[in-house]
Amino acid sequence: MNPSTSRHPQHYSQDDEISLIDLAKILIKRWKAMVAVFFVVVFGGLAYTLLTERSYEYVSIYQIAEEAPGRALETPNSVLAKANNLYVGSETRKLRESAGLKGLPFQVAVANPDDTLLISLGSTASEANNELVTRLHEALLTRMAEEQASRFESHQAALEQ
């Protein structure tokens, strides 16, 4: 007798097979574990859904002034750069100081959709911060509108001369 065969029995392919009856026996034996896992997953998902604070996406859109149909008085990239570099920082600081906050609980993304004369302001925040988002978006839109109005007036005055 060979010592290696007596210590380690060989596995044959028929030993690796499991019948449907054996599988059913295992499932019946472990039904409590399956039900427990099911309820843990369902109640965990339900608790996450109910306890997580809902967030909303706020979007404001501004149309850039046109000197002719389809031709902007100022390029969208210029308005976008001003908004990102000049307006967002100062208006955020004003809002923080007036609300007495150290930082805003949301961010503002300023973007220019491709091939348009639009500037979009986007923020994702909870419903509790609705007023802050509204105030910041309105302040940014007002700043952009004032800048565009002054550019329009100077352009109009140049044309009248």
PDB file of C-alpha atoms in Angstrom:
ATOM      1  CA  MET A   1       0.000   0.000   0.000  1.00  0.00           C
ATOM      2  CA  ASN A   2       1.306   3.385  -0.928  1.00  0.00           C
ATOM      3  CA  PRO A   3       1.550   5.761   2.109  1.00  0.00           C
ATOM      4  CA  SER A   4       0.502   8.839   0.156  1.00  0.00           C
ATOM      5  CA  THR A   5      -2.781   7.320  -0.966  1.00  0.00           C
ATOM      6  CA  SER A   6      -3.817   6.105   2.458  1.00  0.00           C
ATOM      7  CA  ARG A   7      -3.413   9.509   4.116  1.00  0.00           C
ATOM      8  CA  HIS A   8      -5.050  11.630   1.448  1.00  0.00           C
ATOM      9  CA  PRO A   9      -7.994  10.047  -0.309  1.00  0.00           C
ATOM     10  CA  GLN A  10      -8.327  10.999  -3.948  1.00  0.00           C
ATOM     11  CA  HIS A  11     -11.260  13.184  -4.971  1.00  0.00           C
ATOM     12  CA  TYR A  12     -13.177  11.946  -7.929  1.00  0.00           C
ATOM     13  CA  SER A  13     -15.418  14.065 -10.115  1.00  0.00           C
ATOM     14  CA  GLN A  14     -18.553  12.291  -8.812  1.00  0.00           C
ATOM     15  CA  ASP A  15     -17.619  13.395  -5.260  1.00  0.00           C
ATOM     16  CA  ASP A  16     -17.709  17.068  -6.356  1.00  0.00           C
ATOM     17  CA  GLU A  17     -21.275  16.841  -7.576  1.00  0.00           C
ATOM     18  CA  ILE A  18     -24.222  17.889  -5.436  1.00  0.00           C
ATOM     19  CA  SER A  19     -27.720  16.732  -6.160  1.00  0.00           C
ATOM     20  CA  LEU A  20     -30.803  18.915  -6.053  1.00  0.00           C
ATOM     21  CA  ILE A  21     -31.989  16.991  -3.021  1.00  0.00           C
ATOM     22  CA  ASP A  22     -28.767  17.804  -1.140  1.00  0.00           C
ATOM     23  CA  LEU A  23     -29.110  21.454  -2.140  1.00  0.00           C
ATOM     24  CA  ALA A  24     -32.725  21.516  -0.942  1.00  0.00           C
ATOM     25  CA  LYS A  25     -31.667  19.969   2.379  1.00  0.00           C
ATOM     26  CA  ILE A  26     -29.024  22.691   2.868  1.00  0.00           C
ATOM     27  CA  LEU A  27     -31.520  25.454   2.068  1.00  0.00           C
ATOM     28  CA  ILE A  28     -34.133  23.992   4.425  1.00  0.00           C
ATOM     29  CA  LYS A  29     -31.516  23.620   7.155  1.00  0.00           C
ATOM     30  CA  ARG A  30     -30.347  27.246   6.738  1.00  0.00           C
ATOM     31  CA  TRP A  31     -33.731  28.946   6.262  1.00  0.00           C
ATOM     32  CA  LYS A  32     -33.349  31.008   9.428  1.00  0.00           C
ATOM     33  CA  ALA A  33     -30.040  32.446   8.244  1.00  0.00           C
ATOM     34  CA  MET A  34     -31.536  33.336   4.840  1.00  0.00           C
ATOM     35  CA  VAL A  35     -34.525  35.068   6.421  1.00  0.00           C
ATOM     36  CA  ALA A  36     -32.251  36.930   8.843  1.00  0.00           C
ATOM     37  CA  VAL A  37     -29.999  38.159   6.017  1.00  0.00           C
ATOM     38  CA  PHE A  38     -33.043  39.226   3.995  1.00  0.00           C
ATOM     39  CA  PHE A  39     -34.500  41.256   6.871  1.00  0.00           C
ATOM     40  CA  VAL A  40     -31.139  42.820   7.750  1.00  0.00           C
ATOM     41  CA  VAL A  41     -30.713  44.010   4.156  1.00  0.00           C
ATOM     42  CA  VAL A  42     -34.296  45.276   3.832  1.00  0.00           C
ATOM     43  CA  PHE A  43     -34.344  47.072   7.191  1.00  0.00           C
ATOM     44  CA  GLY A  44     -30.834  48.463   6.635  1.00  0.00           C
ATOM     45  CA  GLY A  45     -31.901  49.933   3.299  1.00  0.00           C
ATOM     46  CA  LEU A  46     -35.104  51.297   4.799  1.00  0.00           C
ATOM     47  CA  ALA A  47     -33.248  52.889   7.726  1.00  0.00           C
ATOM     48  CA  TYR A  48     -30.712  54.473   5.375  1.00  0.00           C
ATOM     49  CA  THR A  49     -33.496  55.862   3.188  1.00  0.00           C
ATOM     50  CA  LEU A  50     -35.455  57.308   6.098  1.00  0.00           C
ATOM     51  CA  LEU A  51     -32.510  58.685   8.078  1.00  0.00           C
ATOM     52  CA  THR A  52     -30.519  60.226   5.224  1.00  0.00           C
ATOM     53  CA  GLU A  53     -31.198  63.900   4.723  1.00  0.00           C
ATOM     54  CA  ARG A  54     -32.656  64.636   1.320  1.00  0.00           C
ATOM     55  CA  SER A  55     -30.688  66.902  -0.929  1.00  0.00           C
ATOM     56  CA  TYR A  56     -32.010  68.946  -3.792  1.00  0.00           C
ATOM     57  CA  GLU A  57     -30.302  70.357  -6.827  1.00  0.00           C
ATOM     58  CA  TYR A  58     -30.864  74.052  -7.373  1.00  0.00           C
ATOM     59  CA  VAL A  59     -30.152  75.473 -10.831  1.00  0.00           C
ATOM     60  CA  SER A  60     -30.358  79.080 -11.994  1.00  0.00           C
ATOM     61  CA  ILE A  61     -29.825  80.071 -15.610  1.00  0.00           C
ATOM     62  CA  TYR A  62     -28.711  83.447 -16.943  1.00  0.00           C
ATOM     63  CA  GLN A  63     -28.922  84.509 -20.603  1.00  0.00           C
ATOM     64  CA  ILE A  64     -25.940  86.599 -21.721  1.00  0.00           C
ATOM     65  CA  ALA A  65     -26.805  89.902 -23.422  1.00  0.00           C
ATOM     66  CA  GLU A  66     -26.647  89.836 -27.211  1.00  0.00           C
ATOM     67  CA  GLU A  67     -25.612  92.656 -29.538  1.00  0.00           C
ATOM     68  CA  ALA A  68     -27.103  90.735 -32.477  1.00  0.00           C
ATOM     69  CA  PRO A  69     -29.048  87.473 -32.599  1.00  0.00           C
ATOM     70  CA  GLY A  70     -26.651  84.690 -31.682  1.00  0.00           C
ATOM     71  CA  ARG A  71     -23.719  87.076 -31.074  1.00  0.00           C
ATOM     72  CA  ALA A  72     -22.942  87.826 -27.450  1.00  0.00           C
ATOM     73  CA  LEU A  73     -22.061  91.274 -26.187  1.00  0.00           C
ATOM     74  CA  GLU A  74     -19.441  89.548 -24.051  1.00  0.00           C
ATOM     75  CA  THR A  75     -18.131  86.020 -24.577  1.00  0.00           C
ATOM     76  CA  PRO A  76     -19.572  83.319 -22.319  1.00  0.00           C
ATOM     77  CA  ASN A  77     -16.049  82.381 -21.209  1.00  0.00           C
ATOM     78  CA  SER A  78     -15.454  85.956 -20.057  1.00  0.00           C
ATOM     79  CA  VAL A  79     -18.699  86.034 -18.057  1.00  0.00           C
ATOM     80  CA  LEU A  80     -17.885  82.591 -16.653  1.00  0.00           C
ATOM     81  CA  ALA A  81     -14.398  83.694 -15.584  1.00  0.00           C
ATOM     82  CA  LYS A  82     -15.765  86.831 -13.899  1.00  0.00           C
ATOM     83  CA  ALA A  83     -18.424  84.831 -12.097  1.00  0.00           C
ATOM     84  CA  ASN A  84     -15.954  82.227 -10.836  1.00  0.00           C
ATOM     85  CA  ASN A  85     -13.126  84.603  -9.943  1.00  0.00           C
ATOM     86  CA  LEU A  86     -14.899  87.780  -8.838  1.00  0.00           C
ATOM     87  CA  TYR A  87     -18.529  87.240  -7.967  1.00  0.00           C
ATOM     88  CA  VAL A  88     -18.685  83.847  -6.238  1.00  0.00           C
ATOM     89  CA  GLY A  89     -16.033  84.632  -3.628  1.00  0.00           C
ATOM     90  CA  SER A  90     -17.318  88.053  -2.661  1.00  0.00           C
ATOM     91  CA  GLU A  91     -20.993  87.069  -2.638  1.00  0.00           C
ATOM     92  CA  THR A  92     -20.218  83.932  -0.619  1.00  0.00           C
ATOM     93  CA  ARG A  93     -18.325  86.030   1.922  1.00  0.00           C
ATOM     94  CA  LYS A  94     -21.216  88.528   2.180  1.00  0.00           C
ATOM     95  CA  LEU A  95     -23.736  85.731   2.666  1.00  0.00           C
ATOM     96  CA  ARG A  96     -21.608  84.025   5.324  1.00  0.00           C
ATOM     97  CA  GLU A  97     -21.213  87.266   7.250  1.00  0.00           C
ATOM     98  CA  SER A  98     -24.915  88.148   7.055  1.00  0.00           C
ATOM     99  CA  ALA A  99     -25.976  84.618   8.094  1.00  0.00           C
ATOM    100  CA  GLY A 100     -23.264  84.306  10.753  1.00  0.00           C
ATOM    101  CA  LEU A 101     -21.760  81.145   9.281  1.00  0.00           C
ATOM    102  CA  LYS A 102     -18.134  80.020   9.125  1.00  0.00           C
ATOM    103  CA  GLY A 103     -18.730  78.298   5.812  1.00  0.00           C
ATOM    104  CA  LEU A 104     -21.606  77.542   3.497  1.00  0.00           C
ATOM    105  CA  PRO A 105     -23.050  74.017   3.677  1.00  0.00           C
ATOM    106  CA  PHE A 106     -23.093  73.804  -0.133  1.00  0.00           C
ATOM    107  CA  GLN A 107     -21.006  74.682  -3.166  1.00  0.00           C
ATOM    108  CA  VAL A 108     -21.867  76.727  -6.230  1.00  0.00           C
ATOM    109  CA  ALA A 109     -20.814  75.510  -9.660  1.00  0.00           C
ATOM    110  CA  VAL A 110     -20.842  78.062 -12.463  1.00  0.00           C
ATOM    111  CA  ALA A 111     -20.871  76.597 -15.965  1.00  0.00           C
ATOM    112  CA  ASN A 112     -21.521  77.461 -19.591  1.00  0.00           C
ATOM    113  CA  PRO A 113     -23.392  74.736 -21.496  1.00  0.00           C
ATOM    114  CA  ASP A 114     -21.716  74.023 -24.831  1.00  0.00           C
ATOM    115  CA  ASP A 115     -22.632  76.238 -27.794  1.00  0.00           C
ATOM    116  CA  THR A 116     -25.017  78.450 -25.817  1.00  0.00           C
ATOM    117  CA  LEU A 117     -25.116  81.970 -24.460  1.00  0.00           C
ATOM    118  CA  LEU A 118     -26.270  80.688 -21.089  1.00  0.00           C
ATOM    119  CA  ILE A 119     -24.572  80.660 -17.718  1.00  0.00           C
ATOM    120  CA  SER A 120     -25.878  78.119 -15.226  1.00  0.00           C
ATOM    121  CA  LEU A 121     -25.448  78.237 -11.474  1.00  0.00           C
ATOM    122  CA  GLY A 122     -25.830  74.897  -9.750  1.00  0.00           C
ATOM    123  CA  SER A 123     -25.905  73.933  -6.084  1.00  0.00           C
ATOM    124  CA  THR A 124     -26.799  70.761  -4.234  1.00  0.00           C
ATOM    125  CA  ALA A 125     -28.140  71.373  -0.737  1.00  0.00           C
ATOM    126  CA  SER A 126     -30.720  70.218   1.767  1.00  0.00           C
ATOM    127  CA  GLU A 127     -34.140  71.779   1.977  1.00  0.00           C
ATOM    128  CA  ALA A 128     -33.087  73.535   5.192  1.00  0.00           C
ATOM    129  CA  ASN A 129     -30.540  75.538   3.182  1.00  0.00           C
ATOM    130  CA  ASN A 130     -33.052  76.585   0.524  1.00  0.00           C
ATOM    131  CA  GLU A 131     -33.041  80.228   1.600  1.00  0.00           C
ATOM    132  CA  LEU A 132     -29.232  80.465   1.587  1.00  0.00           C
ATOM    133  CA  VAL A 133     -29.004  78.954  -1.886  1.00  0.00           C
ATOM    134  CA  THR A 134     -31.705  81.292  -3.159  1.00  0.00           C
ATOM    135  CA  ARG A 135     -29.989  84.341  -1.704  1.00  0.00           C
ATOM    136  CA  LEU A 136     -26.610  83.394  -3.156  1.00  0.00           C
ATOM    137  CA  HIS A 137     -27.993  82.585  -6.600  1.00  0.00           C
ATOM    138  CA  GLU A 138     -29.973  85.834  -6.677  1.00  0.00           C
ATOM    139  CA  ALA A 139     -26.905  87.845  -5.650  1.00  0.00           C
ATOM    140  CA  LEU A 140     -24.777  86.214  -8.340  1.00  0.00           C
ATOM    141  CA  LEU A 141     -27.434  86.713 -11.009  1.00  0.00           C
ATOM    142  CA  THR A 142     -27.833  90.361  -9.978  1.00  0.00           C
ATOM    143  CA  ARG A 143     -24.076  90.935 -10.249  1.00  0.00           C
ATOM    144  CA  MET A 144     -23.976  89.364 -13.712  1.00  0.00           C
ATOM    145  CA  ALA A 145     -27.027  91.334 -14.861  1.00  0.00           C
ATOM    146  CA  GLU A 146     -25.548  94.620 -13.589  1.00  0.00           C
ATOM    147  CA  GLU A 147     -22.261  93.955 -15.394  1.00  0.00           C
ATOM    148  CA  GLN A 148     -24.086  93.049 -18.586  1.00  0.00           C
ATOM    149  CA  ALA A 149     -26.297  96.147 -18.319  1.00  0.00           C
ATOM    150  CA  SER A 150     -23.286  98.443 -17.943  1.00  0.00           C
ATOM    151  CA  ARG A 151     -21.605  96.772 -20.937  1.00  0.00           C
ATOM    152  CA  PHE A 152     -24.809  97.168 -22.934  1.00  0.00           C
ATOM    153  CA  GLU A 153     -25.083 100.867 -22.030  1.00  0.00           C
ATOM    154  CA  SER A 154     -21.458 101.544 -22.999  1.00  0.00           C
ATOM    155  CA  HIS A 155     -21.908  99.604 -26.245  1.00  0.00           C
ATOM    156  CA  GLN A 156     -25.105 101.543 -26.984  1.00  0.00           C
ATOM    157  CA  ALA A 157     -23.412 104.874 -26.239  1.00  0.00           C
ATOM    158  CA  ALA A 158     -20.546 103.938 -28.581  1.00  0.00           C
ATOM    159  CA  LEU A 159     -23.004 103.121 -31.341  1.00  0.00           C
ATOM    160  CA  GLU A 160     -24.895 106.387 -30.852  1.00  0.00           C
ATOM    161  CA  GLN A 161     -21.688 108.404 -31.216  1.00  0.00           C
TER     162      GLN A 161
END
